[in-house]
Amino acid sequence: MSEKNREGKRTARERLAVEREKQKAAERRRRTLIVAASVVCVLGLAAVIGIVAANVGKDDGSDSSGPVVAPSGAQGKDALAIPVGKDGAKSTLTVWEDFRCPACKAFEDAYRSTIHELTDAGKLKVEYHLATIIDGGMGGTGSRNAANAAACAQDVGKFPEYHDVLFQNQPPERDDAFAENSKLVDLSTKVEGLNTPAFLTCVDKGTHNSWVVKSNEAFQKGGFSGTPTVLLNGKNIYQDRTMTPAKLKQMVEEADQG
């Protein structure tokens, strides 16, 4: 092979080697960019997750973080129970309810007249506890706002009547109509003596919102399976499939006589 041919092949090999080095360098740059981009995406995702986590549980109304103001006459631990009936009654019915809960409405529709009869007769005291599980499951603030309005009605001495009106006019579960204070105020006109300046101000300011939040937290910590939860003298009677208004009345009257 001539010297000229050998030189030509060597030059070609050198050019090929240079080209390969260029390709390797480009590949290294490409990989570096991919890794860098991946890191940025991960950091970005982490930032988003951090923001979401920081806002979990925050209400869309900042007034839920205000001071805990219990309604007038509230009793029990942390003043979370709204009492109805005479303190001297021998039986106590503890009721956990959510104003957006269809099962709670069904309970109220079935047992309302019996409960009123027993409380009016001084044989039964009812302690109402308010929860907001539908807000948590469906979204919205209707459970909370309705509970606040009911607490405002308690301040005016009209809780039992307004409690009944709210359940009698309960919107469909997915309809967050109770989130509108105007709706709650409109329903208050169905209760004589409730639509007062004090009640309107209480509803508008969400005076008891933080109290409602605390009540719901107590419900969650209580280990209950859902609303309504109904306890007669500490025993869960709502889980009793044989329970009826007549049976409840019999149990209360027997306790009253004993």
mmCIF file of N, CA and C in Angstrom, residues 37-135:
data_model
loop_
_atom_site.group_PDB
_atom_site.id
_atom_site.type_symbol
_atom_site.label_atom_id
_atom_site.label_comp_id
_atom_site.label_asym_id
_atom_site.label_seq_id
_atom_site.Cartn_x
_atom_site.Cartn_y
_atom_site.Cartn_z
ATOM 1 N N ALA A 37 -34.231 18.434 33.588
ATOM 2 C CA ALA A 37 -35.661 18.686 33.403
ATOM 3 C C ALA A 37 -36.478 17.835 34.358
ATOM 4 N N SER A 38 -36.034 16.595 34.567
ATOM 5 C CA SER A 38 -36.746 15.697 35.470
ATOM 6 C C SER A 38 -36.712 16.224 36.890
ATOM 7 N N VAL A 39 -35.546 16.727 37.293
ATOM 8 C CA VAL A 39 -35.413 17.284 38.631
ATOM 9 C C VAL A 39 -36.340 18.473 38.809
ATOM 10 N N VAL A 40 -36.395 19.322 37.799
ATOM 11 C CA VAL A 40 -37.276 20.490 37.863
ATOM 12 C C VAL A 40 -38.724 20.057 38.005
ATOM 13 N N CYS A 41 -39.127 19.009 37.229
ATOM 14 C CA CYS A 41 -40.505 18.521 37.294
ATOM 15 C C CYS A 41 -40.822 17.972 38.676
ATOM 16 N N VAL A 42 -39.865 17.204 39.230
ATOM 17 C CA VAL A 42 -40.085 16.630 40.556
ATOM 18 C C VAL A 42 -40.214 17.728 41.600
ATOM 19 N N LEU A 43 -39.313 18.714 41.508
ATOM 20 C CA LEU A 43 -39.373 19.819 42.456
ATOM 21 C C LEU A 43 -40.667 20.600 42.297
ATOM 22 N N GLY A 44 -41.086 20.785 41.044
ATOM 23 C CA GLY A 44 -42.336 21.498 40.785
ATOM 24 C C GLY A 44 -43.521 20.744 41.349
ATOM 25 N N LEU A 45 -43.513 19.418 41.138
ATOM 26 C CA LEU A 45 -44.600 18.597 41.662
ATOM 27 C C LEU A 45 -44.616 18.632 43.180
ATOM 28 N N ALA A 46 -43.419 18.582 43.771
ATOM 29 C CA ALA A 46 -43.334 18.631 45.226
ATOM 30 C C ALA A 46 -43.885 19.943 45.755
ATOM 31 N N ALA A 47 -43.603 21.013 45.037
ATOM 32 C CA ALA A 47 -44.106 22.319 45.456
ATOM 33 C C ALA A 47 -45.619 22.357 45.393
ATOM 34 N N VAL A 48 -46.173 21.791 44.301
ATOM 35 C CA VAL A 48 -47.630 21.749 44.158
ATOM 36 C C VAL A 48 -48.247 20.920 45.266
ATOM 37 N N ILE A 49 -47.647 19.733 45.539
ATOM 38 C CA ILE A 49 -48.160 18.871 46.600
ATOM 39 C C ILE A 49 -48.105 19.591 47.938
ATOM 40 N N GLY A 50 -47.025 20.315 48.157
ATOM 41 C CA GLY A 50 -46.882 21.057 49.400
ATOM 42 C C GLY A 50 -47.967 22.106 49.555
ATOM 43 N N ILE A 51 -48.278 22.789 48.472
ATOM 44 C CA ILE A 51 -49.323 23.809 48.514
ATOM 45 C C ILE A 51 -50.671 23.172 48.796
ATOM 46 N N VAL A 52 -50.960 22.056 48.095
ATOM 47 C CA VAL A 52 -52.227 21.361 48.298
ATOM 48 C C VAL A 52 -52.333 20.867 49.729
ATOM 49 N N ALA A 53 -51.238 20.257 50.227
ATOM 50 C CA ALA A 53 -51.253 19.729 51.587
ATOM 51 C C ALA A 53 -51.469 20.841 52.599
ATOM 52 N N ALA A 54 -50.881 21.979 52.332
ATOM 53 C CA ALA A 54 -51.016 23.099 53.263
ATOM 54 C C ALA A 54 -52.442 23.607 53.329
ATOM 55 N N ASN A 55 -53.220 23.351 52.260
ATOM 56 C CA ASN A 55 -54.583 23.854 52.207
ATOM 57 C C ASN A 55 -55.632 22.813 52.513
ATOM 58 N N VAL A 56 -55.199 21.554 52.721
ATOM 59 C CA VAL A 56 -56.170 20.508 53.040
ATOM 60 C C VAL A 56 -56.844 20.856 54.361
ATOM 61 N N GLY A 57 -58.177 20.764 54.360
ATOM 62 C CA GLY A 57 -58.914 21.036 55.574
ATOM 63 C C GLY A 57 -59.256 22.496 55.759
ATOM 64 N N LYS A 58 -58.654 23.368 54.941
ATOM 65 C CA LYS A 58 -58.997 24.775 55.059
ATOM 66 C C LYS A 58 -60.358 25.006 54.429
ATOM 67 N N ASP A 59 -61.156 25.781 55.094
ATOM 68 C CA ASP A 59 -62.476 26.083 54.578
ATOM 69 C C ASP A 59 -62.368 27.191 53.557
ATOM 70 N N ASP A 60 -63.331 27.246 52.639
ATOM 71 C CA ASP A 60 -63.276 28.324 51.663
ATOM 72 C C ASP A 60 -63.727 29.638 52.285
ATOM 73 N N GLY A 61 -64.143 29.587 53.539
ATOM 74 C CA GLY A 61 -64.448 30.804 54.269
ATOM 75 C C GLY A 61 -63.485 30.921 55.437
ATOM 76 N N SER A 62 -62.740 31.993 55.501
ATOM 77 C CA SER A 62 -61.716 32.123 56.524
ATOM 78 C C SER A 62 -62.313 32.258 57.922
ATOM 79 N N ASP A 63 -63.639 32.542 58.002
ATOM 80 C CA ASP A 63 -64.235 32.748 59.310
ATOM 81 C C ASP A 63 -64.280 31.472 60.134
ATOM 82 N N SER A 64 -63.995 30.312 59.545
ATOM 83 C CA SER A 64 -63.979 29.059 60.300
ATOM 84 C C SER A 64 -62.776 28.992 61.227
ATOM 85 N N SER A 65 -61.823 29.877 61.060
ATOM 86 C CA SER A 65 -60.631 29.864 61.900
ATOM 87 C C SER A 65 -60.732 30.884 63.031
ATOM 88 N N GLY A 66 -61.918 31.474 63.197
ATOM 89 C CA GLY A 66 -62.108 32.469 64.244
ATOM 90 C C GLY A 66 -62.278 31.820 65.600
ATOM 91 N N PRO A 67 -62.575 32.624 66.616
ATOM 92 C CA PRO A 67 -62.737 32.097 67.979
ATOM 93 C C PRO A 67 -63.937 31.158 68.073
ATOM 94 N N VAL A 68 -63.850 30.164 68.960
ATOM 95 C CA VAL A 68 -64.941 29.214 69.158
ATOM 96 C C VAL A 68 -65.974 29.858 70.076
ATOM 97 N N VAL A 69 -67.144 30.126 69.509
ATOM 98 C CA VAL A 69 -68.226 30.754 70.267
ATOM 99 C C VAL A 69 -69.384 29.768 70.348
ATOM 100 N N ALA A 70 -69.586 29.200 71.530
ATOM 101 C CA ALA A 70 -70.675 28.241 71.712
ATOM 102 C C ALA A 70 -72.008 28.987 71.775
ATOM 103 N N PRO A 71 -73.058 28.377 71.263
ATOM 104 C CA PRO A 71 -74.373 29.015 71.342
ATOM 105 C C PRO A 71 -74.874 29.079 72.781
ATOM 106 N N SER A 72 -75.788 29.956 73.033
ATOM 107 C CA SER A 72 -76.335 30.136 74.370
ATOM 108 C C SER A 72 -76.931 28.834 74.905
ATOM 109 N N GLY A 73 -76.560 28.496 76.137
ATOM 110 C CA GLY A 73 -77.136 27.318 76.780
ATOM 111 C C GLY A 73 -76.535 25.989 76.377
ATOM 112 N N ALA A 74 -75.509 25.993 75.532
ATOM 113 C CA ALA A 74 -74.874 24.737 75.108
ATOM 114 C C ALA A 74 -74.269 24.044 76.326
ATOM 115 N N GLN A 75 -74.323 22.720 76.321
ATOM 116 C CA GLN A 75 -73.887 21.942 77.479
ATOM 117 C C GLN A 75 -72.888 20.864 77.084
ATOM 118 N N GLY A 76 -72.456 20.098 78.078
ATOM 119 C CA GLY A 76 -71.586 18.960 77.834
ATOM 120 C C GLY A 76 -70.136 19.359 77.648
ATOM 121 N N LYS A 77 -69.314 18.370 77.278
ATOM 122 C CA LYS A 77 -67.885 18.606 77.078
ATOM 123 C C LYS A 77 -67.661 19.629 75.978
ATOM 124 N N ASP A 78 -66.897 20.647 76.298
ATOM 125 C CA ASP A 78 -66.590 21.744 75.370
ATOM 126 C C ASP A 78 -67.842 22.471 74.899
ATOM 127 N N ALA A 79 -68.950 22.315 75.636
ATOM 128 C CA ALA A 79 -70.219 22.984 75.299
ATOM 129 C C ALA A 79 -70.623 22.722 73.852
ATOM 130 N N LEU A 80 -70.590 21.445 73.465
ATOM 131 C CA LEU A 80 -70.889 21.071 72.080
ATOM 132 C C LEU A 80 -72.300 20.507 71.897
ATOM 133 N N ALA A 81 -73.075 20.404 72.982
ATOM 134 C CA ALA A 81 -74.424 19.844 72.897
ATOM 135 C C ALA A 81 -75.471 20.939 73.067
ATOM 136 N N ILE A 82 -76.446 20.957 72.171
ATOM 137 C CA ILE A 82 -77.580 21.866 72.298
ATOM 138 C C ILE A 82 -78.720 21.085 72.943
ATOM 139 N N PRO A 83 -79.122 21.450 74.160
ATOM 140 C CA PRO A 83 -80.137 20.672 74.876
ATOM 141 C C PRO A 83 -81.563 21.099 74.536
ATOM 142 N N VAL A 84 -82.444 20.113 74.488
ATOM 143 C CA VAL A 84 -83.872 20.362 74.313
ATOM 144 C C VAL A 84 -84.595 19.464 75.311
ATOM 145 N N GLY A 85 -85.485 20.035 76.108
ATOM 146 C CA GLY A 85 -86.187 19.265 77.127
ATOM 147 C C GLY A 85 -85.715 19.650 78.517
ATOM 148 N N LYS A 86 -86.279 18.981 79.518
ATOM 149 C CA LYS A 86 -85.983 19.316 80.908
ATOM 150 C C LYS A 86 -84.763 18.555 81.410
ATOM 151 N N ASP A 87 -83.923 19.251 82.160
ATOM 152 C CA ASP A 87 -82.723 18.621 82.704
ATOM 153 C C ASP A 87 -83.057 17.450 83.617
ATOM 154 N N GLY A 88 -84.219 17.497 84.255
ATOM 155 C CA GLY A 88 -84.583 16.453 85.200
ATOM 156 C C GLY A 88 -85.127 15.182 84.571
ATOM 157 N N ALA A 89 -85.237 15.142 83.237
ATOM 158 C CA ALA A 89 -85.752 13.938 82.571
ATOM 159 C C ALA A 89 -84.843 12.751 82.870
ATOM 160 N N LYS A 90 -85.464 11.571 83.051
ATOM 161 C CA LYS A 90 -84.691 10.384 83.419
ATOM 162 C C LYS A 90 -83.979 9.750 82.224
ATOM 163 N N SER A 91 -84.370 10.111 81.013
ATOM 164 C CA SER A 91 -83.732 9.564 79.805
ATOM 165 C C SER A 91 -83.144 10.699 78.976
ATOM 166 N N THR A 92 -81.983 10.409 78.398
ATOM 167 C CA THR A 92 -81.313 11.383 77.533
ATOM 168 C C THR A 92 -81.076 10.756 76.158
ATOM 169 N N LEU A 93 -81.525 11.444 75.142
ATOM 170 C CA LEU A 93 -81.301 11.011 73.763
ATOM 171 C C LEU A 93 -80.203 11.885 73.176
ATOM 172 N N THR A 94 -79.102 11.279 72.795
ATOM 173 C CA THR A 94 -77.993 12.016 72.175
ATOM 174 C C THR A 94 -78.060 11.795 70.675
ATOM 175 N N VAL A 95 -78.156 12.896 69.931
ATOM 176 C CA VAL A 95 -78.356 12.805 68.480
ATOM 177 C C VAL A 95 -77.257 13.572 67.755
ATOM 178 N N TRP A 96 -76.525 12.865 66.882
ATOM 179 C CA TRP A 96 -75.536 13.498 65.999
ATOM 180 C C TRP A 96 -76.158 13.604 64.616
ATOM 181 N N GLU A 97 -76.245 14.832 64.095
ATOM 182 C CA GLU A 97 -76.914 15.043 62.814
ATOM 183 C C GLU A 97 -76.153 16.016 61.919
ATOM 184 N N ASP A 98 -76.446 15.904 60.627
ATOM 185 C CA ASP A 98 -75.920 16.815 59.603
ATOM 186 C C ASP A 98 -77.140 17.300 58.830
ATOM 187 N N PHE A 99 -77.303 18.605 58.719
ATOM 188 C CA PHE A 99 -78.512 19.145 58.086
ATOM 189 C C PHE A 99 -78.608 18.831 56.593
ATOM 190 N N ARG A 100 -77.517 18.387 55.985
ATOM 191 C CA ARG A 100 -77.561 17.975 54.574
ATOM 192 C C ARG A 100 -77.753 16.468 54.414
ATOM 193 N N CYS A 101 -77.799 15.746 55.502
ATOM 194 C CA CYS A 101 -77.814 14.281 55.482
ATOM 195 C C CYS A 101 -79.228 13.737 55.257
ATOM 196 N N PRO A 102 -79.477 13.025 54.142
ATOM 197 C CA PRO A 102 -80.811 12.468 53.873
ATOM 198 C C PRO A 102 -81.264 11.467 54.931
ATOM 199 N N ALA A 103 -80.343 10.654 55.451
ATOM 200 C CA ALA A 103 -80.715 9.683 56.484
ATOM 201 C C ALA A 103 -81.150 10.395 57.768
ATOM 202 N N CYS A 104 -80.557 11.549 58.042
ATOM 203 C CA CYS A 104 -80.965 12.331 59.213
ATOM 204 C C CYS A 104 -82.385 12.855 59.027
ATOM 205 N N LYS A 105 -82.686 13.301 57.827
ATOM 206 C CA LYS A 105 -84.048 13.762 57.531
ATOM 207 C C LYS A 105 -85.046 12.619 57.693
ATOM 208 N N ALA A 106 -84.676 11.425 57.224
ATOM 209 C CA ALA A 106 -85.554 10.269 57.351
ATOM 210 C C ALA A 106 -85.809 9.953 58.826
ATOM 211 N N PHE A 107 -84.761 10.031 59.636
ATOM 212 C CA PHE A 107 -84.918 9.806 61.075
ATOM 213 C C PHE A 107 -85.852 10.848 61.674
ATOM 214 N N GLU A 108 -85.614 12.113 61.342
ATOM 215 C CA GLU A 108 -86.436 13.187 61.892
ATOM 216 C C GLU A 108 -87.899 13.046 61.472
ATOM 217 N N ASP A 109 -88.126 12.738 60.215
ATOM 218 C CA ASP A 109 -89.504 12.596 59.730
ATOM 219 C C ASP A 109 -90.238 11.483 60.472
ATOM 220 N N ALA A 110 -89.511 10.407 60.803
ATOM 221 C CA ALA A 110 -90.131 9.260 61.460
ATOM 222 C C ALA A 110 -90.315 9.477 62.965
ATOM 223 N N TYR A 111 -89.356 10.120 63.606
ATOM 224 C CA TYR A 111 -89.341 10.197 65.070
ATOM 225 C C TYR A 111 -89.710 11.567 65.625
ATOM 226 N N ARG A 112 -89.877 12.571 64.797
ATOM 227 C CA ARG A 112 -90.064 13.951 65.276
ATOM 228 C C ARG A 112 -91.218 14.075 66.270
ATOM 229 N N SER A 113 -92.391 13.612 65.894
ATOM 230 C CA SER A 113 -93.562 13.800 66.752
ATOM 231 C C SER A 113 -93.409 13.068 68.083
ATOM 232 N N THR A 114 -92.802 11.883 68.065
ATOM 233 C CA THR A 114 -92.593 11.120 69.298
ATOM 234 C C THR A 114 -91.606 11.822 70.214
ATOM 235 N N ILE A 115 -90.525 12.336 69.631
ATOM 236 C CA ILE A 115 -89.532 13.056 70.430
ATOM 237 C C ILE A 115 -90.143 14.306 71.047
ATOM 238 N N HIS A 116 -90.934 15.038 70.267
ATOM 239 C CA HIS A 116 -91.594 16.234 70.805
ATOM 240 C C HIS A 116 -92.538 15.863 71.951
ATOM 241 N N GLU A 117 -93.279 14.791 71.767
ATOM 242 C CA GLU A 117 -94.229 14.360 72.800
ATOM 243 C C GLU A 117 -93.507 14.042 74.105
ATOM 244 N N LEU A 118 -92.383 13.346 74.003
ATOM 245 C CA LEU A 118 -91.647 12.925 75.187
ATOM 246 C C LEU A 118 -90.917 14.085 75.867
ATOM 247 N N THR A 119 -90.379 14.999 75.072
ATOM 248 C CA THR A 119 -89.698 16.158 75.670
ATOM 249 C C THR A 119 -90.715 17.107 76.302
ATOM 250 N N ASP A 120 -91.852 17.302 75.649
ATOM 251 C CA ASP A 120 -92.887 18.175 76.206
ATOM 252 C C ASP A 120 -93.434 17.626 77.514
ATOM 253 N N ALA A 121 -93.436 16.296 77.636
ATOM 254 C CA ALA A 121 -93.951 15.667 78.850
ATOM 255 C C ALA A 121 -92.904 15.619 79.958
ATOM 256 N N GLY A 122 -91.679 16.059 79.667
ATOM 257 C CA GLY A 122 -90.624 16.061 80.673
ATOM 258 C C GLY A 122 -90.001 14.700 80.910
ATOM 259 N N LYS A 123 -90.265 13.758 80.007
ATOM 260 C CA LYS A 123 -89.742 12.401 80.169
ATOM 261 C C LYS A 123 -88.418 12.183 79.431
ATOM 262 N N LEU A 124 -88.099 13.085 78.521
ATOM 263 C CA LEU A 124 -86.902 12.908 77.679
ATOM 264 C C LEU A 124 -86.187 14.235 77.480
ATOM 265 N N LYS A 125 -84.869 14.177 77.596
ATOM 266 C CA LYS A 125 -84.025 15.321 77.246
ATOM 267 C C LYS A 125 -83.207 14.920 76.028
ATOM 268 N N VAL A 126 -83.120 15.799 75.047
ATOM 269 C CA VAL A 126 -82.358 15.519 73.831
ATOM 270 C C VAL A 126 -81.146 16.439 73.774
ATOM 271 N N GLU A 127 -80.005 15.862 73.467
ATOM 272 C CA GLU A 127 -78.781 16.646 73.272
ATOM 273 C C GLU A 127 -78.375 16.527 71.809
ATOM 274 N N TYR A 128 -78.510 17.629 71.097
ATOM 275 C CA TYR A 128 -78.193 17.638 69.672
ATOM 276 C C TYR A 128 -76.740 18.045 69.447
ATOM 277 N N HIS A 129 -76.047 17.242 68.658
ATOM 278 C CA HIS A 129 -74.675 17.539 68.242
ATOM 279 C C HIS A 129 -74.671 17.652 66.719
ATOM 280 N N LEU A 130 -74.000 18.665 66.210
ATOM 281 C CA LEU A 130 -74.043 18.944 64.776
ATOM 282 C C LEU A 130 -72.740 18.570 64.080
ATOM 283 N N ALA A 131 -72.878 17.909 62.935
ATOM 284 C CA ALA A 131 -71.713 17.462 62.159
ATOM 285 C C ALA A 131 -71.802 18.000 60.731
ATOM 286 N N THR A 132 -70.696 17.889 60.011
ATOM 287 C CA THR A 132 -70.636 18.437 58.644
ATOM 288 C C THR A 132 -70.040 17.422 57.671
ATOM 289 N N ILE A 133 -70.418 16.159 57.804
ATOM 290 C CA ILE A 133 -69.781 15.124 56.980
ATOM 291 C C ILE A 133 -70.156 15.224 55.504
ATOM 292 N N ILE A 134 -71.324 15.762 55.194
ATOM 293 C CA ILE A 134 -71.709 15.892 53.782
ATOM 294 C C ILE A 134 -70.851 16.953 53.095
ATOM 295 N N ASP A 135 -70.538 18.018 53.801
ATOM 296 C CA ASP A 135 -69.600 19.012 53.255
ATOM 297 C C ASP A 135 -68.285 18.334 52.905
#
